[in-house]
XYZ file of C-alpha atoms in Angstrom:
576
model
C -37.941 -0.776 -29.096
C -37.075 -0.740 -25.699
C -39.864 -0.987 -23.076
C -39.161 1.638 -20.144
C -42.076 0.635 -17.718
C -45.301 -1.363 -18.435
C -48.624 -0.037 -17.472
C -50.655 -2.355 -19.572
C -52.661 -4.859 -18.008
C -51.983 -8.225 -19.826
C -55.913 -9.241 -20.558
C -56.647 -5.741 -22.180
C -54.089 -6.716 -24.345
C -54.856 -9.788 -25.562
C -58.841 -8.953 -25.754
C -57.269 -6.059 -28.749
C -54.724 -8.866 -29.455
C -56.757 -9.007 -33.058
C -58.321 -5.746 -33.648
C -54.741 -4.229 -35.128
C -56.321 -3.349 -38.682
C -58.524 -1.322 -37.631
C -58.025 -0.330 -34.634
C -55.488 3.117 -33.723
C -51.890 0.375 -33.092
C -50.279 3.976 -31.391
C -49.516 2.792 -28.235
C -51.274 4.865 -25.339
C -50.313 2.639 -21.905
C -47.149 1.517 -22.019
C -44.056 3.929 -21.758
C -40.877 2.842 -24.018
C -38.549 4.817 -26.273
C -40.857 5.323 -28.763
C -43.225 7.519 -26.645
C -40.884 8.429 -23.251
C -39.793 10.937 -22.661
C -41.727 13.529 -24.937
C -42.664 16.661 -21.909
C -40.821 18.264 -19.547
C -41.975 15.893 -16.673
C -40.389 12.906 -18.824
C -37.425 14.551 -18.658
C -37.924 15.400 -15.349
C -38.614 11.718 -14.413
C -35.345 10.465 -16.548
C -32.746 12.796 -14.879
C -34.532 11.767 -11.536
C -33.293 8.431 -12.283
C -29.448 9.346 -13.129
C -29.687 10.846 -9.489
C -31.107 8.079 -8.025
C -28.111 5.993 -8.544
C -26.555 7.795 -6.040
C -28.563 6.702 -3.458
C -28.528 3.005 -5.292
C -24.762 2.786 -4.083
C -25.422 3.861 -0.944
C -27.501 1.222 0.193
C -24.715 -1.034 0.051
C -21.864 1.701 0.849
C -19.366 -0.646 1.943
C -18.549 -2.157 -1.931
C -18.527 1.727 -3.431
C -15.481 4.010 -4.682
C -16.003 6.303 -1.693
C -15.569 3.949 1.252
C -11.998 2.450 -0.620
C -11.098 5.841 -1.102
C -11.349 6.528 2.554
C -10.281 3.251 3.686
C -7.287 2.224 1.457
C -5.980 5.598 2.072
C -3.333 6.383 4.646
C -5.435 8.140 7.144
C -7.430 5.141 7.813
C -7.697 1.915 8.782
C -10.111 -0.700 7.630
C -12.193 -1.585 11.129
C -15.670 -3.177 12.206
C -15.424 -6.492 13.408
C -13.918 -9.936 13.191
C -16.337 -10.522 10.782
C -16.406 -7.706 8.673
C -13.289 -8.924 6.255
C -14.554 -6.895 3.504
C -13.389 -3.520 5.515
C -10.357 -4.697 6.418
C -9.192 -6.348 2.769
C -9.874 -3.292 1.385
C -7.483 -1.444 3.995
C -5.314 -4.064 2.812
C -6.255 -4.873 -0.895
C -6.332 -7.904 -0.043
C -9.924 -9.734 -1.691
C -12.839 -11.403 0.319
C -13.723 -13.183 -2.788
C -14.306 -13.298 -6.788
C -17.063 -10.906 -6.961
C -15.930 -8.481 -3.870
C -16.974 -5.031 -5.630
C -19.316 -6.937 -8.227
C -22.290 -4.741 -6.702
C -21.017 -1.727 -6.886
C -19.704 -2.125 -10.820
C -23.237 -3.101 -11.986
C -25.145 -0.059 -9.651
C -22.647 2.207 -11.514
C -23.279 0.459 -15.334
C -27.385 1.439 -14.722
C -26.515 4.799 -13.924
C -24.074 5.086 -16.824
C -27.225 3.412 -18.975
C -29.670 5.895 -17.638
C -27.179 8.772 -18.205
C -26.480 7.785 -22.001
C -30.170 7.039 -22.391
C -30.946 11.361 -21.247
C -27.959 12.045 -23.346
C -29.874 10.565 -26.186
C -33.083 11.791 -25.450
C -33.710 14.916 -23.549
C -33.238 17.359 -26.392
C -36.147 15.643 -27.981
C -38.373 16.669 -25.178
C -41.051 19.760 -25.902
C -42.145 21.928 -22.878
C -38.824 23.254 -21.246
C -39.205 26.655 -19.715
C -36.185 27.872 -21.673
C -33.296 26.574 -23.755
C -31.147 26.473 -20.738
C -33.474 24.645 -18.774
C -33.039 21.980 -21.487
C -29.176 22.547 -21.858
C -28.902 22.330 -18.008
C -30.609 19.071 -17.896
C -28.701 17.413 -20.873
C -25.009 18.966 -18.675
C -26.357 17.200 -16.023
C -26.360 13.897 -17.775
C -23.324 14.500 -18.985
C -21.665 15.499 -15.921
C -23.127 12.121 -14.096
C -21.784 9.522 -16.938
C -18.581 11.951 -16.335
C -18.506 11.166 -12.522
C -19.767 7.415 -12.508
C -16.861 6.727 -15.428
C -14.441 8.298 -12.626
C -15.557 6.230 -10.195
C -15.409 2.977 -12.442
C -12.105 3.876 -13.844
C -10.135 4.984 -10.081
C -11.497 1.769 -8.893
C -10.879 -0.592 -11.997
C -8.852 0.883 -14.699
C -9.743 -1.572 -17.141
C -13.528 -1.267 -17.809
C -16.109 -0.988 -20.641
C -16.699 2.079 -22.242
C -20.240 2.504 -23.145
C -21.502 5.587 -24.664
C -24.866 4.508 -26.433
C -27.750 2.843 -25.314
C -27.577 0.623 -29.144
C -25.858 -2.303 -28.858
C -24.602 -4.964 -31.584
C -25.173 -7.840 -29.493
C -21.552 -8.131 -28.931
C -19.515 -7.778 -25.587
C -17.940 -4.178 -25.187
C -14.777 -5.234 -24.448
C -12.434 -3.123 -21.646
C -11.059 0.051 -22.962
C -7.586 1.414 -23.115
C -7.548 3.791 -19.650
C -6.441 6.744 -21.468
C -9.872 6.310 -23.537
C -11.823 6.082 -20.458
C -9.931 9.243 -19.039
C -10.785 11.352 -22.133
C -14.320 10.330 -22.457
C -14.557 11.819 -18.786
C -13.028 14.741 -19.536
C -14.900 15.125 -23.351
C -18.210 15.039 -21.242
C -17.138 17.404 -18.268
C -15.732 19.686 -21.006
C -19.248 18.886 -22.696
C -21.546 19.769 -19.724
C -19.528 23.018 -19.169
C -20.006 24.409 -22.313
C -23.535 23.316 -22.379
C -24.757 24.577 -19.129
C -26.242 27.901 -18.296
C -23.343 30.474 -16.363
C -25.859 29.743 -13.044
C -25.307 28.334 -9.518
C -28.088 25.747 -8.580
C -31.264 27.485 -6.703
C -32.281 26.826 -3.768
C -35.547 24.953 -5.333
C -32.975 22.738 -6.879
C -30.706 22.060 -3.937
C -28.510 18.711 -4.283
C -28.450 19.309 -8.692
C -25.193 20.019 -10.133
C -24.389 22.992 -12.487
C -21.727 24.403 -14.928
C -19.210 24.874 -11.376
C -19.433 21.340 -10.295
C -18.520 19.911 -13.722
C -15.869 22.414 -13.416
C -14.284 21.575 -10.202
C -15.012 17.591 -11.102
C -13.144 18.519 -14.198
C -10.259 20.140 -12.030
C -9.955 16.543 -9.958
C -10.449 14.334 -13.107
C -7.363 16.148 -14.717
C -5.462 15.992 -11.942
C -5.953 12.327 -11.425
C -5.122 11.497 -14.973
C -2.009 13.642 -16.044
C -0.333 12.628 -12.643
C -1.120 9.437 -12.240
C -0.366 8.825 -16.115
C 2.094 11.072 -16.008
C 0.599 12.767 -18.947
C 0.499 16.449 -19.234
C -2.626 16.974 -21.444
C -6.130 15.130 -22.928
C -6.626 13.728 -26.132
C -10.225 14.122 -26.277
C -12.249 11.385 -28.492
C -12.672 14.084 -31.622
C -9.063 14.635 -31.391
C -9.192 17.876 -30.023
C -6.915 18.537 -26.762
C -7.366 19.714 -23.003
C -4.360 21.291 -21.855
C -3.207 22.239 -18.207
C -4.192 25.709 -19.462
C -7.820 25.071 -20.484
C -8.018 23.794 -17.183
C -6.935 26.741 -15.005
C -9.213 28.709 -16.687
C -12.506 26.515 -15.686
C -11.039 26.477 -12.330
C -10.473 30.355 -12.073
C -14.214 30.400 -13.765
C -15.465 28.491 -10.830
C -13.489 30.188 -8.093
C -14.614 33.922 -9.421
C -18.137 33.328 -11.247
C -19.859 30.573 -8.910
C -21.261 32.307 -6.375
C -19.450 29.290 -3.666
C -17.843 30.221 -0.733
C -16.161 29.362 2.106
C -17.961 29.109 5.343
C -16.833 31.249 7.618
C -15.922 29.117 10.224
C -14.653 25.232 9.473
C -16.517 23.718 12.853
C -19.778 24.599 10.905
C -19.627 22.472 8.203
C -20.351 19.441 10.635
C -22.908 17.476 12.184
C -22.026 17.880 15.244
C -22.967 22.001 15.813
C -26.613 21.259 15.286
C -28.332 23.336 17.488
C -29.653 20.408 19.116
C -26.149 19.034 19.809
C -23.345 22.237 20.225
C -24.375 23.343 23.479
C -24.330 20.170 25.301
C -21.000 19.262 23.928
C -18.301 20.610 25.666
C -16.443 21.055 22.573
C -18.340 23.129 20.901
C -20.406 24.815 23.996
C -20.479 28.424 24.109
C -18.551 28.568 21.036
C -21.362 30.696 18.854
C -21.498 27.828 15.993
C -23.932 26.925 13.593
C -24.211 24.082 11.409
C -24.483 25.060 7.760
C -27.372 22.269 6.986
C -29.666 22.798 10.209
C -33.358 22.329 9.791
C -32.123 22.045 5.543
C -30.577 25.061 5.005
C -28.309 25.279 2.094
C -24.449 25.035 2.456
C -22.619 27.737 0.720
C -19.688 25.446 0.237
C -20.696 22.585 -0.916
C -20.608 21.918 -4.711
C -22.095 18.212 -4.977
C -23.351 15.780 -2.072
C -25.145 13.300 -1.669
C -28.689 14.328 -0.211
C -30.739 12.265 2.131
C -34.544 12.099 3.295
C -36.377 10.875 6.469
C -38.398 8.763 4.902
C -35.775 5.497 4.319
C -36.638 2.696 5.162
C -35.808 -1.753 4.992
C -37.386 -2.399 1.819
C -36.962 -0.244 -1.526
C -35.548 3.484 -0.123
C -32.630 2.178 2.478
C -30.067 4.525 0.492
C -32.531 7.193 1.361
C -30.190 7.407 4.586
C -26.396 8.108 5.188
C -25.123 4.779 5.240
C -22.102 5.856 5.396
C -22.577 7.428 8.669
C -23.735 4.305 10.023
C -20.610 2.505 8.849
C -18.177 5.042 10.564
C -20.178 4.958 13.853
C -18.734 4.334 16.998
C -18.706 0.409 17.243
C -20.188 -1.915 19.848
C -23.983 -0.854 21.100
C -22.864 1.183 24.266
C -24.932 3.758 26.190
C -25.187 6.689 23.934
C -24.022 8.417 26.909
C -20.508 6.929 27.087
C -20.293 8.157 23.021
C -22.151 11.559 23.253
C -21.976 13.260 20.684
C -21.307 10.354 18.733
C -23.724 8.065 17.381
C -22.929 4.356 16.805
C -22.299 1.889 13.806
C -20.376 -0.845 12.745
C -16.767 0.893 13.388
C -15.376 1.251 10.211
C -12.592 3.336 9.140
C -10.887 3.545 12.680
C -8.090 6.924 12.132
C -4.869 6.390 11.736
C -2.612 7.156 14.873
C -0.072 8.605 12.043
C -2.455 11.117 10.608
C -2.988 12.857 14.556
C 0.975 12.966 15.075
C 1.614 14.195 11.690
C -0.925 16.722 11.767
C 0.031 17.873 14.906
C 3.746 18.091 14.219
C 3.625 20.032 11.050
C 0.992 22.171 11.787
C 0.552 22.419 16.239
C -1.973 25.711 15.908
C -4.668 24.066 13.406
C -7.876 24.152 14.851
C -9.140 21.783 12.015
C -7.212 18.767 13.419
C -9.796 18.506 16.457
C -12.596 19.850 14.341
C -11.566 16.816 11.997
C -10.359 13.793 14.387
C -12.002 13.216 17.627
C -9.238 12.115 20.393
C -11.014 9.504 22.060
C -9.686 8.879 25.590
C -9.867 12.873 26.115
C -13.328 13.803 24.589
C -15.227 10.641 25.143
C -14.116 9.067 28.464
C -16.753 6.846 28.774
C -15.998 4.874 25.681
C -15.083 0.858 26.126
C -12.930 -0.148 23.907
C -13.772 -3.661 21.737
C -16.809 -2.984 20.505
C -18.526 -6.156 20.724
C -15.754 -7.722 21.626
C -14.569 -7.939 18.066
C -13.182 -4.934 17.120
C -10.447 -4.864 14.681
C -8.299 -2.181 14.335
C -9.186 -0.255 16.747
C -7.414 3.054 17.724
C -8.278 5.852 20.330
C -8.905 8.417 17.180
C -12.042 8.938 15.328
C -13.697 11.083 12.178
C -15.897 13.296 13.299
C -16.547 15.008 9.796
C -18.543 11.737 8.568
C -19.942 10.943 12.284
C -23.866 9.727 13.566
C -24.632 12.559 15.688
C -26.767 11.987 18.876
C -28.426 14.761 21.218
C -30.084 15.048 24.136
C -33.539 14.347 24.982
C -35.507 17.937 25.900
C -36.859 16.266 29.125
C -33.970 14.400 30.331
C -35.051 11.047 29.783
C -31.926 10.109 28.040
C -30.449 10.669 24.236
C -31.876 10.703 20.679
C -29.730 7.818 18.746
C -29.215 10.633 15.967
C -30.119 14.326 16.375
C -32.455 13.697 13.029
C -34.737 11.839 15.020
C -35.668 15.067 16.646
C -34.896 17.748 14.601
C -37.077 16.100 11.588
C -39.624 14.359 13.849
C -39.152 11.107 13.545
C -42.009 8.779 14.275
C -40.185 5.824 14.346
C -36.633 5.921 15.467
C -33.848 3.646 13.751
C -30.399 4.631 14.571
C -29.656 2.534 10.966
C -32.001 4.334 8.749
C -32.090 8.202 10.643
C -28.860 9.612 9.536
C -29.612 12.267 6.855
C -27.310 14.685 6.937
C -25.720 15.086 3.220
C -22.480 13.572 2.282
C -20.602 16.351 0.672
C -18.672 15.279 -2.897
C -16.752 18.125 -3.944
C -16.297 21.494 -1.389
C -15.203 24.667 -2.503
C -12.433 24.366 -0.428
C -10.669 21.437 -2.939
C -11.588 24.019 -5.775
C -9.102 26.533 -3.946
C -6.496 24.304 -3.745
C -6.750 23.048 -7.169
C -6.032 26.109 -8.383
C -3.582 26.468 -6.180
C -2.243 23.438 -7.538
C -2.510 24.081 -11.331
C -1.327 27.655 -11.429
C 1.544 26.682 -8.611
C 0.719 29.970 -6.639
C -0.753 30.812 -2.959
C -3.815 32.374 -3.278
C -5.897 29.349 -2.831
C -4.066 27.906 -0.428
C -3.803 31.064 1.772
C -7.888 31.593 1.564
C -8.086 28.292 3.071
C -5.559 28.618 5.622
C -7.125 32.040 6.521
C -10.167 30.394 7.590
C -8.396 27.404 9.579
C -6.639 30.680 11.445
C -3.154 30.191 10.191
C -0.781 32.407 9.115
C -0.185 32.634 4.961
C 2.563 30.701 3.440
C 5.018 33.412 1.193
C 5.742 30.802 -1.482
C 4.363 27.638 -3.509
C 5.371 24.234 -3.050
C 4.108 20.886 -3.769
C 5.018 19.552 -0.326
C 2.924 22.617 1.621
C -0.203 21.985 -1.168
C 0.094 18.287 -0.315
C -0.596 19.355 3.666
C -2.668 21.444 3.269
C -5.364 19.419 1.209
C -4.559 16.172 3.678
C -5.481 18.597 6.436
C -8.330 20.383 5.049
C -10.233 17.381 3.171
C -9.727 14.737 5.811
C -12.200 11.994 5.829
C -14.035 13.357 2.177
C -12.485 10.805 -0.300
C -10.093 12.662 -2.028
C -6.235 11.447 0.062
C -6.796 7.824 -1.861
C -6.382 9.624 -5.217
C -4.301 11.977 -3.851
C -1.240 9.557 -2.920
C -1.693 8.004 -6.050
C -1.488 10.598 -8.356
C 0.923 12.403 -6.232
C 3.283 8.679 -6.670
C 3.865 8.923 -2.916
C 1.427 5.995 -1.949
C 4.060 3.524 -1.327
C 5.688 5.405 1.167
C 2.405 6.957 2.794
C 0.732 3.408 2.838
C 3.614 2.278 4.637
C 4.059 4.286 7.969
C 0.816 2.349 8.664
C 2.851 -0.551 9.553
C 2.973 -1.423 13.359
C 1.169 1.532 14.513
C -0.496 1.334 17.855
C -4.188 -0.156 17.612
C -6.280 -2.430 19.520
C -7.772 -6.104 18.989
C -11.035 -7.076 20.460
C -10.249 -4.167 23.126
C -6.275 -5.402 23.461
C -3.356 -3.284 22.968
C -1.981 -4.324 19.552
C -0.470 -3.431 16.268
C -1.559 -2.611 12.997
C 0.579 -5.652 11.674
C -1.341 -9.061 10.897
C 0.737 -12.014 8.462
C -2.942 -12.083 6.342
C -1.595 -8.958 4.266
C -0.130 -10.162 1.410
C 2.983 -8.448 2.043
C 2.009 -5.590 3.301
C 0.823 -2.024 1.968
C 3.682 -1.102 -0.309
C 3.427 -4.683 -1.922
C 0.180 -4.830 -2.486
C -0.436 -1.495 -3.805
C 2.861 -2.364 -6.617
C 1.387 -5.580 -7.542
C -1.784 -3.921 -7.970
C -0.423 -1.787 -10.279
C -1.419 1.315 -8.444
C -3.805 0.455 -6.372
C -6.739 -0.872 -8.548
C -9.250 -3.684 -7.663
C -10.343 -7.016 -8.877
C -13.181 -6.864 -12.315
C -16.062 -9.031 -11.018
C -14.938 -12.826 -11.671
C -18.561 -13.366 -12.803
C -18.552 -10.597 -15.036
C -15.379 -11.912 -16.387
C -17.229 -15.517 -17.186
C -20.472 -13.148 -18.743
C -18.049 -11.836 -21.343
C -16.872 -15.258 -21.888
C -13.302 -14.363 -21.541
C -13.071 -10.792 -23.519
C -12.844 -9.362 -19.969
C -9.409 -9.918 -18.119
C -8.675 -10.076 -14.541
C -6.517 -6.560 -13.379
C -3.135 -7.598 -12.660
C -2.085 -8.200 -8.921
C -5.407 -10.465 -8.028
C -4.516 -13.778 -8.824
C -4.646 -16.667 -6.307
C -3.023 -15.744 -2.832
C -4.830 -12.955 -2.206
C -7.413 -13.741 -0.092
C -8.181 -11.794 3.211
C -9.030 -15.044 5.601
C -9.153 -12.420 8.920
C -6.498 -10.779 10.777
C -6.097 -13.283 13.062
């Protein structure tokens, strides 16, 4: 028996200690798998706590999938300060240690735990409203051991697979990747069959439903056959996902799931908030509205993140955007010289190559400055160097994943983040106020995956439609490529992208040498502490996967084995 959560008080216990024969032994004040979860608020409680882990990883953001996918990508570089090494290995995959992503592997193990417990346990439960209400909830948990195993295995490749909350005693040892792969797509393919044909309700905003597993299924396939070079899923049962099964949950989603583009790309982002837009002069007198002001529901987004006020130092600190703070302008200066940009630690500085590339292929797109803020020409009152330690550096910045700060109603100055206003805060903490949601999967990446899958247009052209662009008359692979670098900038998809696409080497490489600055000096993206630089690395990684926890490794006493490419030598000592 497995206690969940003691509510016993230890002398009660002891004073009934030796009352058992005759006493009722069914135990009334303690919750464990014998008694939790029977009711619909169990269940409630226990899919609460798959979500949860969400916000678990974000209170240390910097070790999680999302911030390598964004920084070991081409579009980035790593950032922060002298100090922060951990950024800038990662840029590098280079390693700041023997346990450098040992935090985010165990967050991601409870959550798989807490899924596979649900799994187990929810269709026990009496008191659902209906037998979709139950179905729903068990999808759910299938959908989030789904996503956490994608997480695990894009960052690891080699990891456990655990599907049961029994164990023998015994170590699970690492699985063969194509097991891992087609457990994720067994329980995507699982939560869409068992999930009712519904789009989340408002009541429910931030749960998934039967068109998220679908589009995570869409990305999960993609990642697999390409990178593995595979062109179907043996599923555990032996039964097979083709390319084919695919398309048609993707052309399910697309026609059935009530998402939709928002009209007008600027919208999606924090920065036209009503309390922002019309004292920016990008976006003043433009007519824009941010999708998510004062919590109103986003048409387009399929799975974020969601975030509350009410974070704070102890217990709740992934109740905020950390990630936000991480990509925030670096150094403590006025918010004035950064309005509309809020400040952080400077991570993720944007690649020079990703504003002249955009540019060149596509000159019209409005999304590159909705997307990358050009520094010296919207923010003139920026110093560079942060404080004084900057790493780096460059004069381009994300704006999609940006603190946003406003204006004060009576003059006196600036609100650190427009949340501390619009959500009255009482007390203000530009580290713990950014709540606006971090958006997973868009509609948008739905389009293009079909797009992608069924090698036609359509998808492509709805998106370009709403960037203002004319349509493209015919498929290719190189124009689907641009168009979802363009589109889903800065939302942790180009990491898997490049390496599914096998066009990392060369993309990781134009980083080399490109103009940046050092502790507020003109410099280069080129430092001897790289291991050989980006190409290397990512080969002798074997695609771009990161070290297994050293002291996990020493836990399994030895049945765990290091990933190849992190052996000694590897160490990030700084970049200077």
């Amino acid at each position: 028996m497995k206690n969940l959560k003691y509510l016993a008080i230890g002398a009660v216990a002891l004073l009934f200690s030796s009352c058992e024969s005759f006493l009722d032994t069914e135990n009334y004040t303690e919750k464990n798998t014998s008694n939790y979860p029977q009711t619909l608020a169990d269940a409630q409680q226990v899919l609460a706590g798959i979500y949860n882990n969400l916000s678990v990883v974000n209170a240390n953001p910097q070790y999680s999938f999302h911030m390598v996918s964004e920084l070991a990508s081409d579009d980035r570089f790593g950032g922060g300060g002298s100090g922060d090494r951990l950024l800038q290995a990662i840029d590098l995959m280079m390693s700041t240690g023997t346990d450098m992503m040992r935090q985010f592997w165990l967050d991601r193990y409870v959550g798989i735990q807490r899924a596979n417990n649900a799994i187990e346990t929810l269709g026990n439960c009496t008191g659902y409203n209906s037998e979709d209400q139950k179905n729903k909830m068990i999808g759910e948990a299938y959908f989030f051991r789904a996503f956490y195993y994608y997480e695990l295995a894009s960052l690891f490749e080699n990891v456990p697979l655990i599907v049961s909350t029994a164990g023998d005693g015994t170590i699970t040892p690492q699985a063969d990747p194509n097991d891992t792969w087609a457990q994720i797509i067994s329980d995507l393919k699982t939560a869409i069959e068992m999930m009712p044909a519904q789009k989340t309700s408002s009541s429910e905003a931030g749960h998934v439903d039967k068109y998220t597993a679908e589009a995570l299924m869409g990305r999960a396939f993609l990642f697999y056959t390409g990178f593995y070079k595979k062109t179907d899923v043996t599923l555990p049962d032996g039964s097979t996902v083709t390319q084919s099964d695919v398309i048609g949950w993707i052309d399910d989603c697309v026609n059935n799931s009530g998402y939709s583009l928002v009209p007008d790309y600027r919208n999606l982002w924090a920065y036209t908030n009503e309390l922002t837009k019309n004292d920016y002069s990008y976006t003043k007198g433009q007519n824009l509205r941010w999708v998510e002001d004062n919590n109103a529901i986003n048409p387009e987004s399929m799975f974020a993140i969601k975030y509350s006020k009410f974070a704070s130092w102890d217990t709740t600190i992934g109740y905020s955007n950390g990630y936000a703070l991480f990509f925030g302008m670096r150094g403590g200066q006025e918010l004035g010289n950064t309005f509309p940009f809020g400040q952080g630690w400077g991570a993720g500085p944007v690649s020079p190559g990703l504003w002249s590339e955009w540019g060149s292929a596509e000159p019209t797109d409005m999304r590159r400055r909705a997307t990358i803020c050009n520094i010296p020409e919207e923010v003139p009152g920026y110093t560079k160097g942060g404080w004084t330690d900057f790493v780096q550096e460059t004069d381009y910045y994300d704006k999609k994943g940006a603190p946003i700060s406003s204006k004060k109603a009576d003059g006196s100055g600036y609100w650190e983040t427009f949340e501390q206003d619009m959500y009255d805060y009482t007390t203000v903490n530009f580290q713990l106020s950014n709540i606006h949601d971090l958006v997973l999967i868009r509609f948008a990446d739905v389009l293009l995956m079909q797009s992608e899958l069924k090698k036609d247009v359509s998808g492509i052209n709805k998106v370009r439609a709403r960037a203002g662009l004319d349509p493209i008359s015919a498929y290719s692979d190189d124009a689907l490529r641009k168009e979802r670098r363009w589109e889903l900038a800065f939302e942790g998809t180009r990491w898997n992208d490049i390496r599914r696409w096998h066009i990392a080497e060369t993309a990781l490489t134009v980083q080399n040498n490109q103009a940046t600055y050092f502790q507020g000096l003109a410099d280069r993206n080129t430092t001897v502490n790289n291991g050989g630089g980006y190409a290397a690395r990512y080969n002798a990684t074997n695609g771009g996967f990161f070290p297994i926890p050293e002291s996990e490794i020493a836990l399994s006493e030895g049945v765990y084995k290091q990933n190849t490419g992190w052996e000694s030598g590897t160490l990030y000592s700084g970049w200077r």
